[in-house]
Coordinates of N, CA and C in Angstrom, one line a residue:
Chain A
A21 N -18.0 5.1 2.9 CA -17.2 4.7 1.9 C -15.9 5.6 2.3
Q22 N -15.2 4.8 2.0 CA -13.6 5.5 2.1 C -12.7 5.8 0.6
K23 N -12.4 6.8 0.4 CA -11.8 7.2 -0.8 C -10.5 8.3 -0.5
V24 N -9.6 7.8 -1.4 CA -8.3 8.7 -1.2 C -8.1 9.4 -2.6
T25 N -8.1 10.7 -2.9 CA -7.8 11.5 -4.4 C -6.5 11.7 -4.4
Q26 N -5.7 11.8 -5.3 CA -4.4 12.4 -5.5 C -4.7 13.1 -7.0
A27 N -5.3 14.3 -7.2 CA -4.9 14.8 -8.3 C -3.9 15.0 -9.3
Q28 N -2.8 15.1 -8.6 CA -1.7 15.4 -9.4 C -0.8 13.9 -9.8
T29 N -1.1 13.6 -11.2 CA -0.4 12.6 -11.6 C 1.1 12.5 -11.8
E30 N 1.5 13.4 -12.3 CA 2.8 13.5 -12.6 C 3.6 15.0 -12.3
I31 N 4.5 15.0 -11.5 CA 5.2 16.3 -11.3 C 6.5 16.2 -11.4
S32 N 7.3 16.9 -12.0 CA 8.9 17.1 -12.7 C 9.3 18.6 -11.7
V33 N 10.3 18.4 -10.9 CA 10.9 19.3 -10.3 C 12.4 19.5 -10.5
V34 N 13.0 20.3 -10.6 CA 14.7 20.7 -10.5 C 15.3 20.4 -9.3
E35 N 16.1 19.5 -9.1 CA 17.0 19.1 -7.8 C 16.9 20.7 -7.2
K36 N 16.7 20.3 -5.8 CA 17.0 21.6 -4.6 C 15.5 22.3 -4.6
E37 N 14.7 22.2 -5.6 CA 13.3 22.8 -5.4 C 12.5 22.2 -4.4
D38 N 11.6 22.7 -3.6 CA 10.4 22.3 -2.7 C 9.5 21.6 -3.7
V39 N 9.1 20.8 -3.1 CA 7.5 20.0 -3.9 C 6.5 19.8 -2.7
T40 N 5.4 19.8 -3.6 CA 4.1 19.3 -2.2 C 3.2 18.4 -3.1
L41 N 3.0 17.4 -2.5 CA 2.1 16.4 -3.3 C 0.8 16.7 -2.5
D42 N -0.4 16.7 -3.3 CA -1.9 16.9 -2.7 C -2.4 15.6 -2.5
C43 N -3.2 15.4 -1.5 CA -4.2 14.2 -1.0 C -5.3 15.0 -0.4
V44 N -6.4 14.4 -1.0 CA -7.7 14.8 -0.4 C -8.4 13.3 -0.1
Y45 N -9.0 13.4 1.1 CA -9.6 11.9 1.4 C -11.0 12.2 1.9
E46 N -11.9 11.1 1.7 CA -13.1 11.1 2.2 C -13.3 9.8 3.2
T47 N -14.0 10.0 4.5 CA -14.3 8.9 5.4 C -15.5 9.6 6.2
R48 N -16.3 8.5 6.6 CA -17.3 8.7 7.9 C -16.7 8.3 9.1
D49 N -15.6 7.7 9.2 CA -14.9 7.3 10.4 C -14.4 8.6 11.2
T50 N -14.5 8.6 12.6 CA -14.0 9.6 13.4 C -12.8 9.3 13.6
T51 N -12.3 8.2 13.6 CA -10.8 7.5 14.0 C -10.1 6.9 12.8
Y52 N -9.5 7.5 12.4 CA -8.6 7.0 11.3 C -7.1 7.4 11.2
Y53 N -6.5 6.5 10.3 CA -5.2 7.3 10.0 C -4.7 7.3 8.6
L54 N -3.6 8.4 8.4 CA -3.3 8.8 7.1 C -1.7 8.6 6.9
F55 N -1.6 8.1 5.7 CA -0.1 7.6 5.5 C 0.3 8.5 4.3
W56 N 1.7 8.5 4.1 CA 2.1 8.7 2.7 C 3.4 7.5 2.6
Y57 N 3.1 7.2 1.6 CA 4.2 5.9 1.0 C 4.9 6.3 -0.3
K58 N 6.1 5.8 -0.3 CA 7.0 6.0 -1.4 C 7.3 4.6 -2.4
Q59 N 7.0 4.6 -3.5 CA 7.2 3.4 -4.3 C 8.2 3.9 -5.2
P60 N 9.4 3.3 -5.0 CA 11.0 3.5 -6.3 C 10.4 2.6 -7.0
P61 N 11.2 2.5 -8.0 CA 10.9 1.5 -9.4 C 11.2 0.3 -8.9
S62 N 11.9 0.0 -7.8 CA 12.0 -1.5 -7.4 C 10.7 -2.0 -7.0
G63 N 9.7 -1.3 -6.6 CA 8.2 -1.8 -6.5 C 8.0 -1.7 -4.9
E64 N 9.0 -1.8 -4.0 CA 8.4 -1.8 -2.7 C 7.7 -0.5 -2.1
L65 N 6.9 -0.7 -1.3 CA 6.2 0.3 -0.9 C 6.9 0.8 0.6
V66 N 7.4 2.0 0.7 CA 8.2 2.2 1.5 C 7.4 3.5 2.6
F67 N 7.2 3.0 4.0 CA 6.6 4.3 5.0 C 7.2 5.4 4.8
L68 N 6.7 6.5 4.9 CA 7.1 7.6 5.0 C 6.7 8.6 6.3
I69 N 5.6 8.7 6.5 CA 4.8 9.5 7.5 C 3.5 9.0 7.6
R70 N 3.0 9.2 8.9 CA 1.8 8.9 9.7 C 1.2 9.9 10.3
R71 N -0.3 10.1 10.3 CA -0.9 11.1 11.1 C -2.2 10.4 11.7
N72 N -2.5 10.6 12.8 CA -3.9 9.9 13.4 C -4.8 11.2 13.2
S73 N -6.3 10.8 13.3 CA -7.2 11.8 12.8 C -7.4 12.9 14.3
F74 N -6.8 12.6 15.1 CA -7.1 13.5 16.4 C -5.7 14.3 16.6
D75 N -5.0 14.3 15.6 CA -3.7 15.2 15.8 C -3.4 15.8 14.6
E76 N -3.7 17.2 14.5 CA -3.7 18.0 13.3 C -2.6 18.8 13.4
Q77 N -1.7 18.7 14.4 CA -0.5 19.5 14.3 C 0.4 18.7 13.4
N78 N 1.0 19.9 12.5 CA 1.7 19.7 11.7 C 3.3 19.3 12.0
E79 N 4.0 18.7 11.4 CA 5.2 18.5 12.0 C 6.3 18.5 10.5
I80 N 7.4 18.5 10.8 CA 8.9 18.4 10.1 C 9.6 17.5 10.5
S81 N 9.8 16.5 9.5 CA 10.6 15.2 10.0 C 11.9 15.3 8.8
G82 N 12.9 15.9 9.1 CA 14.1 16.1 8.0 C 13.6 17.0 7.0
R83 N 13.5 16.2 5.9 CA 13.3 17.1 4.6 C 11.7 16.9 4.1
Y84 N 11.0 16.2 5.1 CA 9.8 16.0 4.9 C 9.0 16.6 5.8
S85 N 7.8 17.2 5.4 CA 6.8 18.0 6.4 C 5.5 17.5 5.8
W86 N 4.4 17.7 6.5 CA 3.0 17.7 6.1 C 1.8 18.6 6.5
N87 N 1.0 18.5 6.0 CA 0.1 19.5 6.5 C -1.3 18.7 6.3
F88 N -1.7 18.6 7.6 CA -3.2 17.7 7.6 C -4.1 18.8 8.3
Q89 N -5.1 19.1 7.4 CA -6.3 19.9 7.7 C -7.8 19.1 7.7
K90 N -8.2 18.7 8.7 CA -9.5 18.0 8.9 C -10.5 18.8 8.2
S91 N -10.6 20.1 8.3 CA -11.7 20.9 7.7 C -12.1 20.7 6.2
T92 N -10.8 20.3 5.4 CA -10.8 20.2 4.0 C -10.2 19.2 3.6
S93 N -10.4 18.0 4.7 CA -9.9 16.8 4.4 C -9.0 16.4 3.8
S94 N -7.8 17.1 4.0 CA -6.5 17.1 3.0 C -5.6 16.7 3.9
F95 N -4.6 16.0 3.3 CA -3.1 15.4 3.8 C -2.2 15.8 3.1
N96 N -1.5 17.0 2.9 CA -0.4 17.2 1.9 C 0.9 16.9 2.4
F97 N 1.7 16.7 1.5 CA 3.2 16.2 1.9 C 4.1 17.0 1.0
T98 N 5.0 17.6 1.9 CA 6.3 18.6 1.2 C 7.5 17.9 1.5
I99 N 8.4 17.9 0.2 CA 9.7 17.6 0.4 C 10.6 18.6 0.2
T100 N 11.1 19.2 0.9 CA 12.2 20.4 0.8 C 13.4 20.1 0.1
A101 N 13.9 20.8 -0.6 CA 15.0 20.7 -1.4 C 15.2 19.4 -2.0
S102 N 14.2 19.0 -2.8 CA 14.5 17.7 -3.2 C 15.7 17.3 -4.1
Q103 N 15.9 15.9 -3.9 CA 17.1 15.3 -4.4 C 16.5 14.3 -5.5
V104 N 17.5 13.9 -6.5 CA 17.3 13.0 -7.4 C 16.9 11.6 -6.7
V105 N 17.0 11.3 -5.7 CA 16.7 9.9 -5.2 C 15.2 10.1 -4.8
D106 N 14.9 11.3 -4.6 CA 13.3 11.2 -4.2 C 12.5 10.7 -5.2
S107 N 13.1 10.7 -6.6 CA 11.9 10.2 -7.7 C 11.5 9.0 -7.5
A108 N 10.0 9.2 -7.6 CA 9.5 7.7 -7.3 C 8.0 8.1 -7.5
V109 N 7.1 6.9 -7.2 CA 5.7 7.3 -6.9 C 5.3 7.4 -5.7
Y110 N 4.6 8.1 -5.2 CA 4.3 8.8 -3.8 C 2.7 8.4 -3.7
F111 N 2.5 7.7 -2.7 CA 1.0 7.3 -2.5 C 0.4 7.8 -1.1
C112 N -1.0 8.5 -1.0 CA -1.4 8.6 0.0 C -2.2 7.6 0.3
A113 N -2.4 7.4 1.8 CA -3.4 6.2 2.2 C -4.0 6.5 3.4
L114 N -5.2 6.0 3.6 CA -6.2 5.9 4.7 C -6.6 4.6 5.1
T115 N -6.7 4.6 6.5 CA -7.0 3.3 7.0 C -8.0 3.5 8.3
P116 N -9.1 2.9 8.5 CA -9.8 3.3 9.6 C -9.1 2.6 10.6
S117 N -9.8 2.8 12.0 CA -9.1 2.6 13.2 C -8.8 0.8 13.5
T118 N -9.5 0.2 12.8 CA -9.3 -1.3 13.0 C -8.2 -1.7 11.9
G119 N -7.7 -0.9 11.2 CA -6.4 -1.3 10.4 C -7.0 -2.4 9.3
N120 N -7.9 -2.7 8.9 CA -8.2 -3.8 8.3 C -7.5 -3.9 6.6
Q121 N -7.9 -2.5 6.3 CA -7.5 -2.6 4.9 C -7.0 -0.8 4.8
F122 N -6.1 -0.8 4.1 CA -5.4 0.8 3.4 C -6.5 1.0 2.1
Y123 N -6.9 2.3 2.0 CA -7.2 2.9 0.9 C -6.2 3.5 0.3
F124 N -5.8 3.7 -0.9 CA -4.8 4.0 -1.8 C -5.2 5.3 -2.4
G125 N -4.6 6.0 -2.9 CA -4.7 6.8 -3.8 C -4.2 6.6 -5.2
T126 N -4.2 6.8 -6.3 CA -3.8 6.5 -7.7 C -2.3 6.9 -7.6
G127 N -1.8 7.6 -6.9 CA -0.4 7.8 -6.8 C 0.1 9.2 -7.7
T128 N 1.2 10.0 -7.3 CA 1.7 11.0 -7.9 C 3.3 10.4 -8.3
S129 N 3.3 10.4 -9.5 CA 4.9 10.4 -10.1 C 5.8 11.6 -9.9
L130 N 6.6 11.6 -9.1 CA 7.7 12.4 -9.0 C 9.0 12.3 -9.7
T131 N 9.4 13.1 -10.4 CA 10.8 13.1 -11.2 C 11.4 14.6 -10.7
V132 N 12.5 14.0 -10.3 CA 13.6 15.3 -9.8 C 14.8 15.4 -10.7
I133 N 14.8 16.4 -11.7 CA 15.8 16.6 -12.6 C 17.0 17.2 -12.2
P134 N 18.1 16.4 -12.4 CA 19.2 17.1 -11.7 C 19.8 18.3 -12.5
Chain B
D25 N 15.6 -10.1 11.3 CA 14.8 -10.4 10.2 C 14.7 -9.1 9.0
T26 N 14.5 -9.8 7.9 CA 14.9 -9.1 6.7 C 13.8 -8.2 6.3
G27 N 12.6 -8.2 6.9 CA 11.1 -7.9 6.3 C 10.2 -8.9 5.6
V28 N 9.5 -8.4 4.7 CA 8.5 -9.1 4.1 C 8.9 -9.5 2.8
S29 N 9.3 -11.0 2.8 CA 9.6 -11.4 1.5 C 8.7 -12.1 0.5
Q30 N 8.6 -11.9 -0.6 CA 7.7 -12.5 -1.6 C 8.3 -13.0 -2.7
N31 N 8.0 -14.4 -3.5 CA 8.6 -15.1 -4.3 C 7.4 -15.6 -5.0
P32 N 7.9 -15.7 -6.4 CA 8.9 -15.2 -6.9 C 8.7 -13.6 -7.3
R33 N 9.8 -13.1 -8.1 CA 9.7 -11.8 -8.0 C 8.9 -11.2 -9.4
H34 N 9.1 -12.1 -10.2 CA 8.1 -12.1 -11.6 C 7.9 -13.5 -12.0
K35 N 6.8 -13.2 -12.6 CA 6.0 -14.7 -13.0 C 5.4 -14.4 -14.6
I36 N 5.6 -15.1 -15.1 CA 5.1 -15.1 -16.7 C 4.4 -16.4 -17.2
T37 N 3.0 -16.5 -17.3 CA 2.5 -17.5 -17.4 C 1.3 -17.4 -18.6
K38 N 0.9 -18.6 -19.2 CA -0.2 -18.6 -20.3 C -1.5 -18.4 -19.7
R39 N -2.3 -17.7 -20.7 CA -3.7 -17.7 -19.7 C -4.1 -18.9 -19.7
G40 N -4.9 -19.4 -18.9 CA -5.6 -20.6 -18.2 C -4.6 -21.5 -17.6
Q41 N -3.6 -21.0 -17.3 CA -2.7 -21.6 -16.2 C -3.0 -21.3 -14.8
N42 N -2.6 -22.2 -13.9 CA -3.0 -21.9 -12.4 C -1.2 -21.4 -12.0
V43 N -1.0 -20.3 -11.1 CA 0.0 -19.6 -10.3 C -0.2 -19.5 -9.0
T44 N 0.9 -19.6 -8.3 CA 1.0 -19.7 -6.8 C 2.2 -18.7 -6.4
F45 N 1.7 -17.7 -5.8 CA 2.8 -16.7 -5.1 C 2.9 -17.2 -3.6
R46 N 4.1 -16.8 -3.2 CA 4.3 -16.9 -1.4 C 4.7 -15.5 -1.0
C47 N 4.5 -15.4 0.3 CA 4.7 -14.4 0.9 C 5.1 -14.9 2.4
D48 N 6.3 -14.4 2.8 CA 6.9 -14.7 4.1 C 6.9 -13.0 4.9
P49 N 6.1 -13.3 5.8 CA 5.8 -11.9 6.7 C 7.1 -11.7 7.8
I50 N 7.0 -10.5 8.2 CA 8.0 -10.7 9.6 C 7.3 -11.3 10.4
S51 N 8.3 -11.9 11.3 CA 8.0 -13.2 12.2 C 7.2 -13.0 13.2
E52 N 7.2 -11.6 13.6 CA 6.3 -11.5 14.7 C 5.2 -10.8 14.6
H53 N 4.8 -10.5 13.4 CA 3.5 -10.0 12.7 C 2.5 -10.9 12.6
N54 N 1.4 -11.0 13.4 CA 0.4 -11.8 13.3 C -0.8 -11.4 12.2
R55 N -0.7 -10.1 11.3 CA -1.5 -9.9 10.2 C -0.8 -9.9 9.2
L56 N -1.3 -10.6 8.0 CA -0.7 -10.4 6.7 C -1.9 -10.2 5.8
Y57 N -1.5 -9.3 4.7 CA -2.3 -8.7 3.8 C -2.1 -9.0 2.3
W58 N -2.8 -9.2 1.5 CA -2.7 -9.3 0.0 C -3.2 -8.1 -0.8
Y59 N -2.5 -7.3 -1.6 CA -2.9 -6.3 -2.2 C -2.5 -6.5 -3.9
R60 N -3.4 -5.8 -4.7 CA -3.2 -5.9 -6.0 C -3.1 -4.6 -6.6
Q61 N -1.8 -4.5 -7.4 CA -1.7 -3.1 -8.0 C -1.6 -3.1 -9.6
T62 N -2.4 -2.5 -10.3 CA -2.4 -2.4 -11.7 C -1.5 -1.2 -12.2
L63 N -1.1 -1.0 -13.5 CA -0.3 -0.3 -13.8 C -0.9 1.1 -13.7
G64 N -0.1 2.3 -13.1 CA -0.8 3.6 -12.9 C -1.8 3.6 -11.7
Q65 N -2.1 2.8 -10.9 CA -3.1 2.5 -9.9 C -2.4 2.2 -8.7
G66 N -3.2 2.5 -7.7 CA -2.5 2.7 -6.4 C -3.0 0.9 -5.6
P67 N -2.3 0.6 -4.8 CA -2.9 -0.9 -4.1 C -4.4 -0.9 -4.1
E68 N -4.8 -2.2 -4.2 CA -6.1 -2.4 -4.2 C -6.0 -3.6 -2.9
F69 N -6.7 -3.7 -2.0 CA -7.3 -4.5 -1.1 C -7.6 -5.9 -1.7
L70 N -7.0 -7.2 -1.3 CA -7.4 -8.1 -1.7 C -8.0 -9.3 -0.4
T71 N -7.3 -9.2 0.9 CA -7.6 -10.2 1.7 C -6.8 -10.0 2.7
Y72 N -7.1 -10.3 4.0 CA -6.1 -10.2 4.9 C -6.6 -11.3 6.2
F73 N -5.3 -11.7 6.6 CA -5.4 -12.9 7.9 C -4.5 -12.5 8.9
Q74 N -5.3 -12.6 10.2 CA -4.8 -12.7 11.5 C -4.5 -14.0 12.0
N75 N -3.4 -14.2 12.1 CA -2.7 -15.5 12.4 C -3.3 -16.6 11.3
E76 N -3.9 -17.8 11.3 CA -4.3 -18.3 10.3 C -5.5 -18.3 9.8
A77 N -6.2 -17.2 10.4 CA -7.8 -17.1 10.0 C -7.9 -15.8 8.8
Q78 N -8.4 -16.1 7.9 CA -8.8 -15.0 6.8 C -10.1 -14.3 7.2
L79 N -9.6 -13.1 7.6 CA -10.9 -12.4 8.2 C -11.7 -11.4 7.2
E80 N -11.3 -10.9 6.3 CA -11.9 -10.2 5.1 C -11.4 -10.6 4.0
K81 N -12.5 -10.7 3.1 CA -12.0 -11.0 1.6 C -12.6 -9.6 0.8
S82 N -12.1 -9.2 -0.3 CA -12.4 -7.9 -1.0 C -13.3 -8.5 -2.1
R83 N -14.1 -7.9 -3.1 CA -15.0 -8.4 -4.0 C -14.0 -8.6 -5.3
L84 N -13.1 -8.0 -5.3 CA -11.8 -8.3 -6.2 C -11.4 -9.8 -6.2
L85 N -11.5 -10.6 -4.9 CA -11.3 -11.8 -4.8 C -12.1 -12.7 -5.7
S86 N -12.1 -12.7 -6.7 CA -13.0 -13.9 -7.3 C -12.9 -15.7 -6.9
D87 N -14.0 -16.3 -7.3 CA -13.5 -17.6 -6.9 C -12.3 -18.1 -7.5
R88 N -11.7 -17.6 -8.7 CA -10.7 -18.0 -9.1 C -9.4 -17.9 -8.2
F89 N -9.4 -17.3 -7.2 CA -8.2 -16.7 -6.4 C -8.8 -17.4 -5.0
S90 N -7.6 -17.8 -4.2 CA -7.7 -18.5 -3.1 C -6.4 -18.1 -2.1
A91 N -6.5 -17.9 -1.3 CA -5.5 -17.4 -0.4 C -5.4 -18.4 1.0
E92 N -4.3 -18.6 1.6 CA -4.0 -19.5 2.6 C -3.1 -19.1 3.7
R93 N -3.0 -19.3 4.8 CA -1.8 -19.2 5.9 C -2.1 -20.1 6.8
P94 N -1.6 -21.3 6.3 CA -2.2 -22.6 7.2 C -1.4 -22.5 8.8
K95 N -0.4 -21.9 9.0 CA 0.0 -22.1 10.1 C 0.1 -20.8 10.8
G96 N -0.2 -19.7 10.1 CA -0.4 -18.5 10.8 C 1.2 -17.8 10.5
S97 N 1.9 -18.4 9.4 CA 3.3 -18.0 9.3 C 3.3 -17.3 7.6
F98 N 3.6 -18.0 7.0 CA 3.9 -17.7 5.7 C 2.5 -18.0 4.7
S99 N 2.1 -17.2 3.7 CA 0.7 -17.1 3.1 C 1.1 -17.6 1.6
T100 N 0.2 -18.1 1.1 CA 0.2 -18.3 -0.3 C -0.9 -17.9 -1.1
L101 N -0.9 -17.5 -2.5 CA -2.0 -16.8 -3.1 C -2.3 -17.3 -4.6
E102 N -3.2 -18.1 -4.6 CA -3.1 -19.0 -6.0 C -4.2 -18.6 -7.0
I103 N -3.9 -18.4 -8.0 CA -4.8 -18.1 -9.2 C -5.0 -19.0 -10.1
Q104 N -6.4 -19.5 -10.4 CA -6.5 -20.6 -11.1 C -7.0 -20.0 -12.4
R105 N -6.8 -20.8 -13.5 CA -7.0 -20.2 -14.9 C -6.9 -18.9 -15.1
T106 N -5.8 -18.6 -15.1 CA -5.4 -16.8 -15.1 C -5.9 -16.4 -16.4
E107 N -6.4 -15.1 -16.4 CA -6.7 -14.1 -17.5 C -6.1 -13.2 -17.8
Q108 N -5.9 -12.6 -18.6 CA -4.9 -11.3 -19.0 C -5.1 -10.3 -18.0
G109 N -6.7 -10.2 -17.7 CA -6.5 -9.0 -16.6 C -6.0 -9.4 -15.4
D110 N -5.6 -10.5 -15.2 CA -5.0 -10.9 -13.7 C -3.4 -10.3 -13.8
S111 N -3.2 -10.0 -14.8 CA -1.9 -9.3 -14.8 C -1.9 -7.9 -14.1
A112 N -0.8 -8.1 -13.2 CA -0.9 -6.9 -12.1 C 0.4 -7.1 -11.2
M113 N 0.8 -6.3 -10.2 CA 1.9 -6.4 -9.3 C 1.0 -7.3 -8.1
Y114 N 1.3 -8.2 -7.4 CA 0.8 -8.6 -6.0 C 1.7 -8.3 -4.9
L115 N 1.1 -7.3 -4.2 CA 1.8 -7.3 -2.8 C 1.4 -7.8 -1.6
C116 N 2.3 -7.9 -0.7 CA 2.0 -8.8 0.5 C 2.6 -7.6 1.4
A117 N 1.8 -7.7 2.5 CA 2.2 -6.9 3.6 C 2.1 -7.3 5.1
S118 N 2.7 -6.9 6.0 CA 2.4 -7.8 7.3 C 2.5 -6.6 8.4
S119 N 1.7 -6.6 9.6 CA 1.8 -5.8 10.6 C 1.4 -6.6 11.8
L120 N 1.6 -5.9 13.0 CA 1.1 -6.3 14.5 C -0.4 -5.8 14.8
E121 N -1.4 -6.8 14.9 CA -2.8 -6.4 15.4 C -2.7 -5.1 16.2
T122 N -1.7 -5.2 17.3 CA -1.9 -4.1 18.2 C -1.2 -2.7 17.5
A123 N -0.8 -2.8 16.4 CA 0.4 -1.4 15.7 C -0.3 -1.3 14.4
V124 N -1.5 -1.7 13.9 CA -1.9 -1.2 12.8 C -1.7 0.3 12.4
D125 N -1.9 1.0 13.6 CA -1.9 2.4 13.1 C -0.7 3.0 12.7
Y126 N 0.4 2.1 13.1 CA 1.6 2.3 12.3 C 2.1 2.1 11.1
G127 N 1.0 1.5 10.3 CA 1.1 1.2 8.9 C 1.6 -0.5 8.7
Y128 N 1.8 -0.9 7.5 CA 2.5 -2.2 7.1 C 3.8 -1.9 6.8
T129 N 4.3 -2.9 6.8 CA 5.4 -3.4 6.0 C 5.2 -4.3 4.8
F130 N 5.5 -3.6 3.8 CA 5.3 -4.3 2.4 C 6.5 -5.2 2.0
G131 N 6.2 -6.0 1.1 CA 7.1 -6.8 0.4 C 7.3 -6.0 -0.9
S132 N 8.4 -6.5 -1.7 CA 8.5 -6.1 -3.0 C 7.7 -6.4 -4.1
G133 N 6.6 -7.4 -3.5 CA 5.8 -7.9 -4.7 C 6.4 -8.5 -5.7
T134 N 5.1 -9.5 -6.1 CA 5.3 -10.2 -7.8 C 4.7 -9.9 -8.5
R135 N 5.5 -9.8 -9.6 CA 4.6 -9.3 -10.8 C 4.4 -10.4 -11.8
L136 N 2.9 -10.4 -12.1 CA 2.5 -11.4 -12.9 C 2.2 -11.1 -14.3
T137 N 2.5 -11.6 -15.2 CA 2.0 -11.3 -16.5 C 1.5 -12.4 -17.1
V138 N 0.1 -12.3 -17.5 CA -0.5 -13.1 -18.1 C -0.3 -13.2 -19.7
V139 N 0.0 -13.9 -20.7 CA 0.2 -13.6 -22.1 C -0.8 -14.8 -22.7

């Protein structure tokens, strides 16, 4: 069974603060892919980052960075120097290697206060 | 190509009526997916197509729901005899079969309200 848990329902930060969004997943697959998507009020899910199960190297892309740890089945996402435009709902998602379907968490609503 | 297009953006219908939504994927994408998202939840998988073949359906897709992709291009999702519990955002996404690990491209969704 596949499952994604985002324990943080809502987070509020003041502009320019760093914020980390937590994600814990469950899967029995050895090959899988993890994603973070952003959903602004317009409703469209926007791809942010991806990571495959064989690559635990953590990276930074602009103001985004992620921490993937297979030992704890976590895939946390950090926004550095948050901006008001970062306000949205963020979803963590898992898909097996076949990519047949995504399993989404329940989302974390981020509000960045100016 | 302007991405995945969904129509209509909003639909209000009376309980018991039938509704149909349309999704136009990115033209070169051979996979097309339908998801449903209720308030405060993440999207839930409904079904997906590879070209014109419907390869997988979720248990969420009751017999009142039917999806088609007749020519392997656009897709329609029909809900018959709508119920209030069908109120949700219906999201369409597309991808290349060979690049599913790069994720999907989602449309903006169709928000259905059943009154």
